[in-house]
Structure formats: structure tokens, C-alpha cells
mmCIF file with all atom_site columns, C-alpha atoms in Angstrom:
data_model
loop_
_atom_site.group_PDB
_atom_site.id
_atom_site.type_symbol
_atom_site.label_atom_id
_atom_site.label_alt_id
_atom_site.label_comp_id
_atom_site.label_asym_id
_atom_site.label_entity_id
_atom_site.label_seq_id
_atom_site.pdbx_PDB_ins_code
_atom_site.Cartn_x
_atom_site.Cartn_y
_atom_site.Cartn_z
_atom_site.occupancy
_atom_site.B_iso_or_equiv
_atom_site.pdbx_formal_charge
_atom_site.auth_seq_id
_atom_site.auth_comp_id
_atom_site.auth_asym_id
_atom_site.auth_atom_id
_atom_site.pdbx_PDB_model_num
ATOM 1   C CA . VAL B 1 1   ? 15.500  -10.358 -3.192  1.00 60.00 ? 1   VAL B CA 1
ATOM 2   C CA . GLU B 1 2   ? 15.366  -13.676 -1.147  1.00 54.00 ? 2   GLU B CA 1
ATOM 3   C CA . THR B 1 3   ? 18.951  -13.802 -1.184  1.00 57.00 ? 3   THR B CA 1
ATOM 4   C CA . LEU B 1 4   ? 19.867  -10.103 -0.593  1.00 57.00 ? 4   LEU B CA 1
ATOM 5   C CA . PHE B 1 5   ? 17.518  -10.603 2.686   1.00 56.00 ? 5   PHE B CA 1
ATOM 6   C CA . LEU B 1 6   ? 18.826  -13.829 3.976   1.00 49.00 ? 6   LEU B CA 1
ATOM 7   C CA . GLY B 1 7   ? 14.968  -15.338 3.569   1.00 51.00 ? 7   GLY B CA 1
ATOM 8   C CA . THR B 1 8   ? 13.575  -12.439 5.066   1.00 55.00 ? 8   THR B CA 1
ATOM 9   C CA . ALA B 1 9   ? 11.883  -11.090 2.628   1.00 65.00 ? 9   ALA B CA 1
ATOM 10  C CA . ASP B 1 10  ? 8.612   -12.324 3.600   1.00 64.00 ? 10  ASP B CA 1
ATOM 11  C CA . ALA B 1 11  ? 8.534   -12.378 6.885   1.00 62.00 ? 11  ALA B CA 1
ATOM 12  C CA . MET B 1 12  ? 9.729   -8.324  6.477   1.00 68.00 ? 12  MET B CA 1
ATOM 13  C CA . ARG B 1 13  ? 6.321   -8.292  3.811   1.00 69.00 ? 13  ARG B CA 1
ATOM 14  C CA . ARG B 1 14  ? 4.090   -10.378 7.051   1.00 74.00 ? 14  ARG B CA 1
ATOM 15  C CA . ARG B 1 15  ? 4.807   -7.216  9.338   1.00 82.00 ? 15  ARG B CA 1
ATOM 16  C CA . ALA B 1 16  ? 1.598   -5.404  7.698   1.00 90.00 ? 16  ALA B CA 1
ATOM 17  C CA . LEU B 1 17  ? -0.435  -7.921  9.310   1.00 94.00 ? 17  LEU B CA 1
ATOM 18  C CA . PRO B 1 18  ? -0.441  -7.478  12.576  1.00 93.00 ? 18  PRO B CA 1
ATOM 19  C CA . PRO B 1 19  ? -1.735  -3.995  12.076  1.00 95.00 ? 19  PRO B CA 1
ATOM 20  C CA . LEU B 1 20  ? -4.327  -4.706  9.502   1.00 97.00 ? 20  LEU B CA 1
ATOM 21  C CA . ALA B 1 21  ? -5.422  -7.208  12.138  1.00 97.00 ? 21  ALA B CA 1
ATOM 22  C CA . ARG B 1 22  ? -6.376  -4.778  14.365  1.00 97.00 ? 22  ARG B CA 1
ATOM 23  C CA . PHE B 1 23  ? -8.567  -2.687  11.708  1.00 97.00 ? 23  PHE B CA 1
ATOM 24  C CA . MET B 1 24  ? -10.290 -6.031  10.752  1.00 97.00 ? 24  MET B CA 1
ATOM 25  C CA . ASP B 1 25  ? -10.876 -6.843  14.579  1.00 96.00 ? 25  ASP B CA 1
ATOM 26  C CA . SER B 1 26  ? -14.611 -5.650  14.670  1.00 89.00 ? 26  SER B CA 1
ATOM 27  C CA . ARG B 1 27  ? -15.273 -5.492  11.050  1.00 97.00 ? 27  ARG B CA 1
ATOM 28  C CA . ASP B 1 28  ? -16.961 -7.548  8.855   1.00 98.00 ? 28  ASP B CA 1
ATOM 29  C CA . GLN B 1 29  ? -13.869 -8.964  6.406   1.00 98.00 ? 29  GLN B CA 1
ATOM 30  C CA . ALA B 1 30  ? -17.084 -9.515  3.323   1.00 98.00 ? 30  ALA B CA 1
ATOM 31  C CA . GLU B 1 31  ? -18.257 -5.783  4.376   1.00 98.00 ? 31  GLU B CA 1
ATOM 32  C CA . THR B 1 32  ? -14.644 -4.334  3.466   1.00 98.00 ? 32  THR B CA 1
ATOM 33  C CA . ARG B 1 33  ? -12.745 -3.433  0.420   1.00 98.00 ? 33  ARG B CA 1
ATOM 34  C CA . LEU B 1 34  ? -9.057  -3.558  -0.130  1.00 98.00 ? 34  LEU B CA 1
ATOM 35  C CA . LEU B 1 35  ? -6.966  -2.377  -2.422  1.00 98.00 ? 35  LEU B CA 1
ATOM 36  C CA . ASP B 1 36  ? -3.611  -3.596  -2.852  1.00 98.00 ? 36  ASP B CA 1
ATOM 37  C CA . ILE B 1 37  ? -1.102  -1.412  -4.825  1.00 98.00 ? 37  ILE B CA 1
ATOM 38  C CA . ALA B 1 38  ? 2.022   -2.679  -6.442  1.00 97.00 ? 38  ALA B CA 1
ATOM 39  C CA . CYS B 1 39  ? 0.978   -6.235  -5.563  1.00 96.00 ? 39  CYS B CA 1
ATOM 40  C CA . GLY B 1 40  ? 4.048   -7.270  -7.961  1.00 95.00 ? 40  GLY B CA 1
ATOM 41  C CA . THR B 1 41  ? 4.014   -11.094 -8.144  1.00 94.00 ? 41  THR B CA 1
ATOM 42  C CA . GLY B 1 42  ? 1.442   -11.544 -5.116  1.00 96.00 ? 42  GLY B CA 1
ATOM 43  C CA . ARG B 1 43  ? 3.388   -12.761 -2.170  1.00 92.00 ? 43  ARG B CA 1
ATOM 44  C CA . PHE B 1 44  ? 2.441   -10.756 0.187   1.00 94.00 ? 44  PHE B CA 1
ATOM 45  C CA . LEU B 1 45  ? -1.084  -10.319 -1.245  1.00 96.00 ? 45  LEU B CA 1
ATOM 46  C CA . SER B 1 46  ? -1.423  -14.115 -0.617  1.00 96.00 ? 46  SER B CA 1
ATOM 47  C CA . PHE B 1 47  ? -1.067  -14.021 3.009   1.00 95.00 ? 47  PHE B CA 1
ATOM 48  C CA . VAL B 1 48  ? -3.486  -11.068 3.054   1.00 97.00 ? 48  VAL B CA 1
ATOM 49  C CA . LYS B 1 49  ? -6.080  -13.409 0.808   1.00 98.00 ? 49  LYS B CA 1
ATOM 50  C CA . ASP B 1 50  ? -5.255  -16.739 3.742   1.00 96.00 ? 50  ASP B CA 1
ATOM 51  C CA . ASN B 1 51  ? -6.364  -14.526 6.464   1.00 96.00 ? 51  ASN B CA 1
ATOM 52  C CA . TYR B 1 52  ? -9.433  -12.720 5.170   1.00 97.00 ? 52  TYR B CA 1
ATOM 53  C CA . PRO B 1 53  ? -10.089 -15.586 2.063   1.00 98.00 ? 53  PRO B CA 1
ATOM 54  C CA . ASP B 1 54  ? -13.726 -13.264 1.704   1.00 98.00 ? 54  ASP B CA 1
ATOM 55  C CA . MET B 1 55  ? -12.824 -9.567  1.967   1.00 98.00 ? 55  MET B CA 1
ATOM 56  C CA . PRO B 1 56  ? -13.558 -7.923  -1.705  1.00 98.00 ? 56  PRO B CA 1
ATOM 57  C CA . THR B 1 57  ? -9.875  -6.777  -3.293  1.00 98.00 ? 57  THR B CA 1
ATOM 58  C CA . ILE B 1 58  ? -8.300  -4.704  -5.709  1.00 98.00 ? 58  ILE B CA 1
ATOM 59  C CA . ALA B 1 59  ? -4.995  -5.842  -6.759  1.00 98.00 ? 59  ALA B CA 1
ATOM 60  C CA . LEU B 1 60  ? -3.112  -3.030  -8.798  1.00 98.00 ? 60  LEU B CA 1
ATOM 61  C CA . ASP B 1 61  ? 0.053   -3.324  -10.510 1.00 98.00 ? 61  ASP B CA 1
ATOM 62  C CA . LEU B 1 62  ? 1.635   -0.887  -13.502 1.00 97.00 ? 62  LEU B CA 1
ATOM 63  C CA . SER B 1 63  ? 3.672   -4.406  -14.660 1.00 98.00 ? 63  SER B CA 1
ATOM 64  C CA . PRO B 1 64  ? 1.919   -7.322  -16.952 1.00 98.00 ? 64  PRO B CA 1
ATOM 65  C CA . PHE B 1 65  ? 4.516   -9.503  -16.171 1.00 98.00 ? 65  PHE B CA 1
ATOM 66  C CA . TYR B 1 66  ? 4.070   -8.882  -12.193 1.00 97.00 ? 66  TYR B CA 1
ATOM 67  C CA . LEU B 1 67  ? 0.081   -9.154  -12.855 1.00 98.00 ? 67  LEU B CA 1
ATOM 68  C CA . GLN B 1 68  ? 0.078   -13.101 -14.306 1.00 98.00 ? 68  GLN B CA 1
ATOM 69  C CA . GLU B 1 69  ? 2.439   -14.341 -11.544 1.00 98.00 ? 69  GLU B CA 1
ATOM 70  C CA . ALA B 1 70  ? 0.255   -12.837 -9.249  1.00 98.00 ? 70  ALA B CA 1
ATOM 71  C CA . ARG B 1 71  ? -2.801  -14.185 -10.669 1.00 98.00 ? 71  ARG B CA 1
ATOM 72  C CA . ARG B 1 72  ? -1.237  -17.909 -10.577 1.00 98.00 ? 72  ARG B CA 1
ATOM 73  C CA . VAL B 1 73  ? -0.362  -17.381 -6.711  1.00 97.00 ? 73  VAL B CA 1
ATOM 74  C CA . ASN B 1 74  ? -3.741  -16.329 -5.749  1.00 98.00 ? 74  ASN B CA 1
ATOM 75  C CA . GLN B 1 75  ? -6.058  -18.515 -7.947  1.00 98.00 ? 75  GLN B CA 1
ATOM 76  C CA . LYS B 1 76  ? -8.110  -19.973 -5.911  1.00 98.00 ? 76  LYS B CA 1
ATOM 77  C CA . TYR B 1 77  ? -9.086  -16.283 -4.591  1.00 98.00 ? 77  TYR B CA 1
ATOM 78  C CA . ILE B 1 78  ? -10.090 -15.329 -8.366  1.00 98.00 ? 78  ILE B CA 1
ATOM 79  C CA . GLU B 1 79  ? -12.176 -18.826 -8.237  1.00 97.00 ? 79  GLU B CA 1
ATOM 80  C CA . ASN B 1 80  ? -14.219 -17.819 -5.008  1.00 97.00 ? 80  ASN B CA 1
ATOM 81  C CA . GLY B 1 81  ? -14.813 -14.099 -6.459  1.00 97.00 ? 81  GLY B CA 1
ATOM 82  C CA . SER B 1 82  ? -12.945 -12.002 -4.077  1.00 98.00 ? 82  SER B CA 1
ATOM 83  C CA . LEU B 1 83  ? -9.834  -10.808 -6.082  1.00 98.00 ? 83  LEU B CA 1
ATOM 84  C CA . GLN B 1 84  ? -9.501  -8.844  -9.032  1.00 98.00 ? 84  GLN B CA 1
ATOM 85  C CA . PHE B 1 85  ? -6.830  -7.745  -11.030 1.00 98.00 ? 85  PHE B CA 1
ATOM 86  C CA . LEU B 1 86  ? -6.275  -4.409  -12.713 1.00 98.00 ? 86  LEU B CA 1
ATOM 87  C CA . GLU B 1 87  ? -3.042  -2.851  -14.633 1.00 98.00 ? 87  GLU B CA 1
ATOM 88  C CA . ALA B 1 88  ? -2.556  0.786   -13.853 1.00 98.00 ? 88  ALA B CA 1
ATOM 89  C CA . ASN B 1 89  ? -0.157  3.757   -12.821 1.00 98.00 ? 89  ASN B CA 1
ATOM 90  C CA . ALA B 1 90  ? -0.690  3.730   -9.343  1.00 98.00 ? 90  ALA B CA 1
ATOM 91  C CA . GLU B 1 91  ? -0.607  7.784   -9.604  1.00 98.00 ? 91  GLU B CA 1
ATOM 92  C CA . GLU B 1 92  ? -3.544  7.606   -12.149 1.00 98.00 ? 92  GLU B CA 1
ATOM 93  C CA . MET B 1 93  ? -5.255  5.005   -10.616 1.00 98.00 ? 93  MET B CA 1
ATOM 94  C CA . PRO B 1 94  ? -8.543  4.101   -12.396 1.00 98.00 ? 94  PRO B CA 1
ATOM 95  C CA . LEU B 1 95  ? -11.066 3.711   -9.366  1.00 98.00 ? 95  LEU B CA 1
ATOM 96  C CA . GLU B 1 96  ? -14.263 5.761   -7.401  1.00 98.00 ? 96  GLU B CA 1
ATOM 97  C CA . ASP B 1 97  ? -13.872 8.288   -4.805  1.00 98.00 ? 97  ASP B CA 1
ATOM 98  C CA . GLU B 1 98  ? -13.604 7.117   -1.793  1.00 98.00 ? 98  GLU B CA 1
ATOM 99  C CA . SER B 1 99  ? -14.248 3.376   -2.464  1.00 98.00 ? 99  SER B CA 1
ATOM 100 C CA . PHE B 1 100 ? -11.900 1.533   -0.376  1.00 98.00 ? 100 PHE B CA 1
ATOM 101 C CA . ASP B 1 101 ? -11.813 0.756   3.075   1.00 98.00 ? 101 ASP B CA 1
ATOM 102 C CA . ALA B 1 102 ? -7.840  0.051   3.114   1.00 98.00 ? 102 ALA B CA 1
ATOM 103 C CA . ILE B 1 103 ? -5.042  0.230   1.070   1.00 98.00 ? 103 ILE B CA 1
ATOM 104 C CA . THR B 1 104 ? -2.054  -1.668  1.513   1.00 98.00 ? 104 THR B CA 1
ATOM 105 C CA . CYS B 1 105 ? 1.452   -0.948  -0.479  1.00 97.00 ? 105 CYS B CA 1
ATOM 106 C CA . VAL B 1 106 ? 4.713   -2.985  0.252   1.00 94.00 ? 106 VAL B CA 1
ATOM 107 C CA . TYR B 1 107 ? 8.321   -2.219  -0.904  1.00 90.00 ? 107 TYR B CA 1
ATOM 108 C CA . MET B 1 108 ? 7.074   0.495   -3.340  1.00 94.00 ? 108 MET B CA 1
ATOM 109 C CA . PHE B 1 109 ? 8.045   3.786   -2.436  1.00 95.00 ? 109 PHE B CA 1
ATOM 110 C CA . HIS B 1 110 ? 11.675  3.668   -2.294  1.00 90.00 ? 110 HIS B CA 1
ATOM 111 C CA . GLU B 1 111 ? 11.382  2.674   -6.321  1.00 91.00 ? 111 GLU B CA 1
ATOM 112 C CA . LEU B 1 112 ? 9.739   6.302   -7.119  1.00 96.00 ? 112 LEU B CA 1
ATOM 113 C CA . PRO B 1 113 ? 11.181  9.482   -7.926  1.00 96.00 ? 113 PRO B CA 1
ATOM 114 C CA . GLU B 1 114 ? 9.858   12.279  -5.526  1.00 96.00 ? 114 GLU B CA 1
ATOM 115 C CA . ALA B 1 115 ? 7.778   13.327  -7.495  1.00 97.00 ? 115 ALA B CA 1
ATOM 116 C CA . ALA B 1 116 ? 5.894   10.089  -8.015  1.00 98.00 ? 116 ALA B CA 1
ATOM 117 C CA . ARG B 1 117 ? 5.202   9.543   -4.151  1.00 97.00 ? 117 ARG B CA 1
ATOM 118 C CA . ALA B 1 118 ? 3.308   12.807  -4.195  1.00 98.00 ? 118 ALA B CA 1
ATOM 119 C CA . ASN B 1 119 ? 0.784   11.871  -6.999  1.00 98.00 ? 119 ASN B CA 1
ATOM 120 C CA . VAL B 1 120 ? 0.617   8.469   -5.400  1.00 98.00 ? 120 VAL B CA 1
ATOM 121 C CA . VAL B 1 121 ? -0.423  9.426   -2.240  1.00 98.00 ? 121 VAL B CA 1
ATOM 122 C CA . SER B 1 122 ? -2.979  12.004  -3.892  1.00 98.00 ? 122 SER B CA 1
ATOM 123 C CA . GLU B 1 123 ? -4.258  9.011   -5.161  1.00 98.00 ? 123 GLU B CA 1
ATOM 124 C CA . MET B 1 124 ? -4.714  7.014   -2.023  1.00 98.00 ? 124 MET B CA 1
ATOM 125 C CA . ALA B 1 125 ? -6.185  10.086  -0.537  1.00 98.00 ? 125 ALA B CA 1
ATOM 126 C CA . ARG B 1 126 ? -8.399  9.809   -3.126  1.00 98.00 ? 126 ARG B CA 1
ATOM 127 C CA . VAL B 1 127 ? -10.097 6.399   -3.371  1.00 98.00 ? 127 VAL B CA 1
ATOM 128 C CA . LEU B 1 128 ? -9.821  5.357   0.303   1.00 98.00 ? 128 LEU B CA 1
ATOM 129 C CA . LYS B 1 129 ? -13.165 6.329   2.663   1.00 98.00 ? 129 LYS B CA 1
ATOM 130 C CA . PRO B 1 130 ? -12.845 8.243   5.229   1.00 98.00 ? 130 PRO B CA 1
ATOM 131 C CA . GLY B 1 131 ? -11.506 6.971   8.613   1.00 97.00 ? 131 GLY B CA 1
ATOM 132 C CA . GLY B 1 132 ? -9.968  3.847   5.973   1.00 98.00 ? 132 GLY B CA 1
ATOM 133 C CA . LYS B 1 133 ? -6.421  3.258   6.345   1.00 98.00 ? 133 LYS B CA 1
ATOM 134 C CA . VAL B 1 134 ? -3.379  2.540   4.515   1.00 98.00 ? 134 VAL B CA 1
ATOM 135 C CA . PHE B 1 135 ? -0.710  -0.293  5.976   1.00 98.00 ? 135 PHE B CA 1
ATOM 136 C CA . PHE B 1 136 ? 2.719   0.753   4.717   1.00 96.00 ? 136 PHE B CA 1
ATOM 137 C CA . VAL B 1 137 ? 5.666   -1.148  4.230   1.00 93.00 ? 137 VAL B CA 1
ATOM 138 C CA . ASP B 1 138 ? 9.123   -0.747  2.621   1.00 91.00 ? 138 ASP B CA 1
ATOM 139 C CA . SER B 1 139 ? 12.740  0.192   3.461   1.00 81.00 ? 139 SER B CA 1
ATOM 140 C CA . ALA B 1 140 ? 13.794  1.471   7.122   1.00 73.00 ? 140 ALA B CA 1
ATOM 141 C CA . GLN B 1 141 ? 15.558  5.274   6.660   1.00 78.00 ? 141 GLN B CA 1
ATOM 142 C CA . LYS B 1 142 ? 18.384  7.176   7.634   1.00 72.00 ? 142 LYS B CA 1
ATOM 143 C CA . GLY B 1 143 ? 17.915  7.511   11.155  1.00 66.00 ? 143 GLY B CA 1
ATOM 144 C CA . ASP B 1 144 ? 15.483  4.528   12.167  1.00 66.00 ? 144 ASP B CA 1
ATOM 145 C CA . ASN B 1 145 ? 18.975  3.264   13.441  1.00 63.00 ? 145 ASN B CA 1
ATOM 146 C CA . PRO B 1 146 ? 21.947  4.804   13.283  1.00 68.00 ? 146 PRO B CA 1
ATOM 147 C CA . ALA B 1 147 ? 23.559  1.833   12.936  1.00 64.00 ? 147 ALA B CA 1
ATOM 148 C CA . ASN B 1 148 ? 22.174  0.789   9.678   1.00 67.00 ? 148 ASN B CA 1
ATOM 149 C CA . ASP B 1 149 ? 22.964  4.291   8.402   1.00 59.00 ? 149 ASP B CA 1
ATOM 150 C CA . THR B 1 150 ? 26.148  3.118   6.678   1.00 66.00 ? 150 THR B CA 1
ATOM 151 C CA . ALA B 1 151 ? 24.594  0.178   4.932   1.00 64.00 ? 151 ALA B CA 1
ATOM 152 C CA . LEU B 1 152 ? 21.679  1.662   3.615   1.00 60.00 ? 152 LEU B CA 1
ATOM 153 C CA . ALA B 1 153 ? 23.188  4.612   1.641   1.00 66.00 ? 153 ALA B CA 1
ATOM 154 C CA . GLY B 1 154 ? 25.284  2.027   0.011   1.00 63.00 ? 154 GLY B CA 1
ATOM 155 C CA . PHE B 1 155 ? 22.677  0.015   -1.099  1.00 60.00 ? 155 PHE B CA 1
ATOM 156 C CA . PRO B 1 156 ? 22.481  1.522   -4.482  1.00 55.00 ? 156 PRO B CA 1
ATOM 157 C CA . ASP B 1 157 ? 25.867  1.183   -5.086  1.00 58.00 ? 157 ASP B CA 1
ATOM 158 C CA . PHE B 1 158 ? 25.168  -2.958  -5.442  1.00 52.00 ? 158 PHE B CA 1
ATOM 159 C CA . ASN B 1 159 ? 21.635  -2.812  -6.366  1.00 62.00 ? 159 ASN B CA 1
ATOM 160 C CA . HIS B 1 160 ? 19.698  -1.134  -9.468  1.00 72.00 ? 160 HIS B CA 1
ATOM 161 C CA . GLU B 1 161 ? 18.275  0.991   -7.056  1.00 78.00 ? 161 GLU B CA 1
ATOM 162 C CA . PRO B 1 162 ? 18.171  4.830   -8.922  1.00 85.00 ? 162 PRO B CA 1
ATOM 163 C CA . TYR B 1 163 ? 15.764  6.466   -6.077  1.00 90.00 ? 163 TYR B CA 1
ATOM 164 C CA . TYR B 1 164 ? 16.400  4.855   -2.955  1.00 83.00 ? 164 TYR B CA 1
ATOM 165 C CA . LYS B 1 165 ? 18.935  7.091   -1.703  1.00 88.00 ? 165 LYS B CA 1
ATOM 166 C CA . ASN B 1 166 ? 16.368  9.967   -2.135  1.00 90.00 ? 166 ASN B CA 1
ATOM 167 C CA . TYR B 1 167 ? 13.510  7.681   -0.876  1.00 90.00 ? 167 TYR B CA 1
ATOM 168 C CA . ILE B 1 168 ? 15.603  6.924   2.771   1.00 87.00 ? 168 ILE B CA 1
ATOM 169 C CA . LYS B 1 169 ? 16.109  11.081  3.291   1.00 91.00 ? 169 LYS B CA 1
ATOM 170 C CA . SER B 1 170 ? 12.346  11.742  2.723   1.00 93.00 ? 170 SER B CA 1
ATOM 171 C CA . LYS B 1 171 ? 9.546   12.202  5.407   1.00 96.00 ? 171 LYS B CA 1
ATOM 172 C CA . LEU B 1 172 ? 6.797   9.831   5.056   1.00 97.00 ? 172 LEU B CA 1
ATOM 173 C CA . PRO B 1 173 ? 5.197   11.333  7.243   1.00 96.00 ? 173 PRO B CA 1
ATOM 174 C CA . GLU B 1 174 ? 4.997   14.089  6.224   1.00 98.00 ? 174 GLU B CA 1
ATOM 175 C CA . LEU B 1 175 ? 4.483   13.471  2.548   1.00 98.00 ? 175 LEU B CA 1
ATOM 176 C CA . PHE B 1 176 ? 1.015   11.801  3.871   1.00 98.00 ? 176 PHE B CA 1
ATOM 177 C CA . ALA B 1 177 ? -0.099  14.835  5.686   1.00 98.00 ? 177 ALA B CA 1
ATOM 178 C CA . GLU B 1 178 ? 1.085   17.172  2.629   1.00 98.00 ? 178 GLU B CA 1
ATOM 179 C CA . ALA B 1 179 ? 0.040   15.312  -0.353  1.00 97.00 ? 179 ALA B CA 1
ATOM 180 C CA . GLY B 1 180 ? -2.857  13.250  1.181   1.00 97.00 ? 180 GLY B CA 1
ATOM 181 C CA . GLY B 1 181 ? -4.099  14.756  4.747   1.00 98.00 ? 181 GLY B CA 1
ATOM 182 C CA . PHE B 1 182 ? -3.141  11.547  6.160   1.00 98.00 ? 182 PHE B CA 1
ATOM 183 C CA . GLU B 1 183 ? -2.780  11.117  10.314  1.00 98.00 ? 183 GLU B CA 1
ATOM 184 C CA . LEU B 1 184 ? 0.259   9.162   11.316  1.00 97.00 ? 184 LEU B CA 1
ATOM 185 C CA . ALA B 1 185 ? -1.463  6.327   14.060  1.00 97.00 ? 185 ALA B CA 1
ATOM 186 C CA . GLU B 1 186 ? 1.378   3.200   13.670  1.00 96.00 ? 186 GLU B CA 1
ATOM 187 C CA . SER B 1 187 ? 5.207   3.344   13.461  1.00 93.00 ? 187 SER B CA 1
ATOM 188 C CA . SER B 1 188 ? 7.142   0.203   13.755  1.00 88.00 ? 188 SER B CA 1
ATOM 189 C CA . LEU B 1 189 ? 10.824  -0.724  12.710  1.00 83.00 ? 189 LEU B CA 1
ATOM 190 C CA . GLY B 1 190 ? 12.199  -3.988  12.331  1.00 76.00 ? 190 GLY B CA 1
ATOM 191 C CA . TRP B 1 191 ? 15.910  -5.062  10.851  1.00 67.00 ? 191 TRP B CA 1
ATOM 192 C CA . VAL B 1 192 ? 16.104  -3.022  7.665   1.00 73.00 ? 192 VAL B CA 1
ATOM 193 C CA . SER B 1 193 ? 12.412  -2.607  7.163   1.00 81.00 ? 193 SER B CA 1
ATOM 194 C CA . LYS B 1 194 ? 9.589   -0.215  8.474   1.00 90.00 ? 194 LYS B CA 1
ATOM 195 C CA . VAL B 1 195 ? 5.597   -0.183  8.513   1.00 94.00 ? 195 VAL B CA 1
ATOM 196 C CA . LEU B 1 196 ? 3.840   2.984   8.829   1.00 96.00 ? 196 LEU B CA 1
ATOM 197 C CA . VAL B 1 197 ? -0.534  2.917   9.126   1.00 97.00 ? 197 VAL B CA 1
ATOM 198 C CA . PHE B 1 198 ? -2.137  6.529   7.969   1.00 98.00 ? 198 PHE B CA 1
ATOM 199 C CA . THR B 1 199 ? -5.146  7.354   8.735   1.00 98.00 ? 199 THR B CA 1
ATOM 200 C CA . LYS B 1 200 ? -7.462  8.948   6.484   1.00 98.00 ? 200 LYS B CA 1
ATOM 201 C CA . PRO B 1 201 ? -9.419  11.323  8.794   1.00 97.00 ? 201 PRO B CA 1
ATOM 202 C CA . GLU B 1 202 ? -13.230 11.009  9.385   1.00 92.00 ? 202 GLU B CA 1
ATOM 203 C CA . SER B 1 203 ? -13.890 15.024  8.197   1.00 74.00 ? 203 SER B CA 1
ATOM 204 C CA . VAL B 1 204 ? -11.923 17.756  6.561   1.00 54.00 ? 204 VAL B CA 1
ATOM 205 C CA . LYS B 1 205 ? -11.739 21.635  7.358   1.00 46.00 ? 205 LYS B CA 1
ATOM 206 C CA . SER B 1 206 ? -13.738 23.855  4.719   1.00 35.00 ? 206 SER B CA 1
ATOM 207 C CA . THR B 1 207 ? -11.013 25.975  3.861   1.00 36.00 ? 207 THR B CA 1
ATOM 208 C CA . GLU B 1 208 ? -14.177 28.497  3.186   1.00 38.00 ? 208 GLU B CA 1
ATOM 209 C CA . ASN B 1 209 ? -14.964 28.623  6.352   1.00 38.00 ? 209 ASN B CA 1
ATOM 210 C CA . ASP B 1 210 ? -13.245 26.554  8.151   1.00 37.00 ? 210 ASP B CA 1
ATOM 211 C CA . LYS B 1 211 ? -15.366 24.934  9.592   1.00 33.00 ? 211 LYS B CA 1
ATOM 212 C CA . THR B 1 212 ? -15.295 21.001  9.645   1.00 32.00 ? 212 THR B CA 1
ATOM 213 C CA . VAL B 1 213 ? -17.307 19.234  6.790   1.00 33.00 ? 213 VAL B CA 1
ATOM 214 C CA . ALA B 1 214 ? -18.760 15.407  7.455   1.00 32.00 ? 214 ALA B CA 1
ATOM 215 C CA . LEU B 1 215 ? -17.364 14.064  4.355   1.00 33.00 ? 215 LEU B CA 1
ATOM 216 C CA . ASP B 1 216 ? -19.711 11.205  2.895   1.00 37.00 ? 216 ASP B CA 1
ATOM 217 C CA . MET B 1 217 ? -18.869 7.914   3.404   1.00 32.00 ? 217 MET B CA 1
ATOM 218 C CA . ALA B 1 218 ? -21.812 5.827   1.576   1.00 35.00 ? 218 ALA B CA 1
ATOM 219 C CA . GLU B 1 219 ? -19.901 5.439   -1.650  1.00 40.00 ? 219 GLU B CA 1
ATOM 220 C CA . GLU B 1 220 ? -21.075 2.381   -3.532  1.00 39.00 ? 220 GLU B CA 1
ATOM 221 C CA . PRO B 1 221 ? -18.621 -0.159  -4.364  1.00 38.00 ? 221 PRO B CA 1
ATOM 222 C CA . ALA B 1 222 ? -17.716 -1.469  -8.195  1.00 37.00 ? 222 ALA B CA 1
ATOM 223 C CA . GLU B 1 223 ? -18.559 -4.174  -9.576  1.00 39.00 ? 223 GLU B CA 1
ATOM 224 C CA . GLU B 1 224 ? -16.017 -4.693  -12.222 1.00 44.00 ? 224 GLU B CA 1
ATOM 225 C CA . VAL B 1 225 ? -12.800 -3.614  -12.733 1.00 51.00 ? 225 VAL B CA 1
ATOM 226 C CA . SER B 1 226 ? -11.575 -2.175  -16.528 1.00 48.00 ? 226 SER B CA 1
ATOM 227 C CA . ASN B 1 227 ? -9.487  0.399   -17.829 1.00 45.00 ? 227 ASN B CA 1
ATOM 228 C CA . GLU B 1 228 ? -12.285 2.699   -17.435 1.00 46.00 ? 228 GLU B CA 1
ATOM 229 C CA . THR B 1 229 ? -12.929 4.575   -14.703 1.00 40.00 ? 229 THR B CA 1
ATOM 230 C CA . LEU B 1 230 ? -14.551 2.485   -11.710 1.00 48.00 ? 230 LEU B CA 1
#
């Protein structure tokens, strides 16, 4: 990855940190629960934890091998009790409803089939508290910068990315709105990556009487990670 992106991969990941910092500006990190979906080897996670060492965090990935490396990279935060790891599929996360204040998801969606993306967004909406935010980083898409469209279209030809061509044509704001009821709060583009911030609304419309119904934000946080529902 570092060779492919000329040594800029970490910088591309860190582009999610400024909007996260704005979200955290008036919050107590010890009282803010974060879920990092598809943590991979834990590089981006380490940047988050270096800034917020006391933030209760669960890092989820489907690969036990990635998780092993992510634990090594983030060992000091395991030792201080602020970080736990969970081996699970993001399409069906064993986590309680409305139990997180923020979600980070970095370079996952271009790896997923279209239907899986919708399932993950639906799960994000389920586990995120009303008013919570998703901080999303992934590849730029077709039309974001027309000068890059040819390179984006050719990317899967020399890299094993079977779902990439579908991803670059997908409409992410529409996906998050339809599958999770999210609202787009921020969007920025940098070279071949993009950052999107989505907000879960504080309230939802009742389908029965079309009245605004406040959602309960008083969920108790999970105490322990296991393969059972937290």
C-alpha cells in the first residue's frame, strides 16, 4: 500500500482526524465511546488513540491476522484499559443498539460488494447513538476530480480489487441516507482519497403518524467484548 500510494497512505488515513477533533472539541474523551470498523493492522487506530488515549474504543475486524497486528501496534492502549478488539463481520456486529458516540471506517467500502455496503451502513445506524457521527475515509470516486477518472477506472486492472469499479460509481450520500437514515455533514477531497462525515439524526419520523419521535440516548455502555451480543 505504501508503495502504491508513494508513501502517503498514513497521511490519507489521517485526513479523518480533523473532523474527529472538531467533534471531540467539547466532549470528554473518557465519556465518548468509539467504534473503529475494519481496523486492519491498526495504523489509523493508533493515530486516534495517540490523540485520545482515554477514549473507550472497540476495534472490529473480520481477520484474526489483522487483529493480531493491530493489538501489537496498540498494545499500550490495551494495557491502559481503553481499547478492546472484536473479531466480527461488520454486516452483523455483536454490539448493543445505540451504544457508540462515534464510528470510524477507513478504506473498507471499496473492498465490499454493493449489498454488503448497505448492510454495514444499516448496522452503523443501529449501533450509533442519535446525534453520533460516522467518520468515513475511502478512495475518491468517479467525478470527484475528472482528471483522476481514467486512473481510478484502471486501478483494478493491476490490483486485486473485484468490487472497486462498482464502488467508484456508487453514490455514498444516497447509500447512507437510504440504508441508515444518515445525513451528510461534511465532505472533502484530497488527491485520491475522500473524507465524508455522516450524522445520525437526533430524532426520526414515525411511519404511523408522521410525528417526530425523540430517540432514547441513555444506553448503558458495554462492559466486555465477547462473541455474544454486547
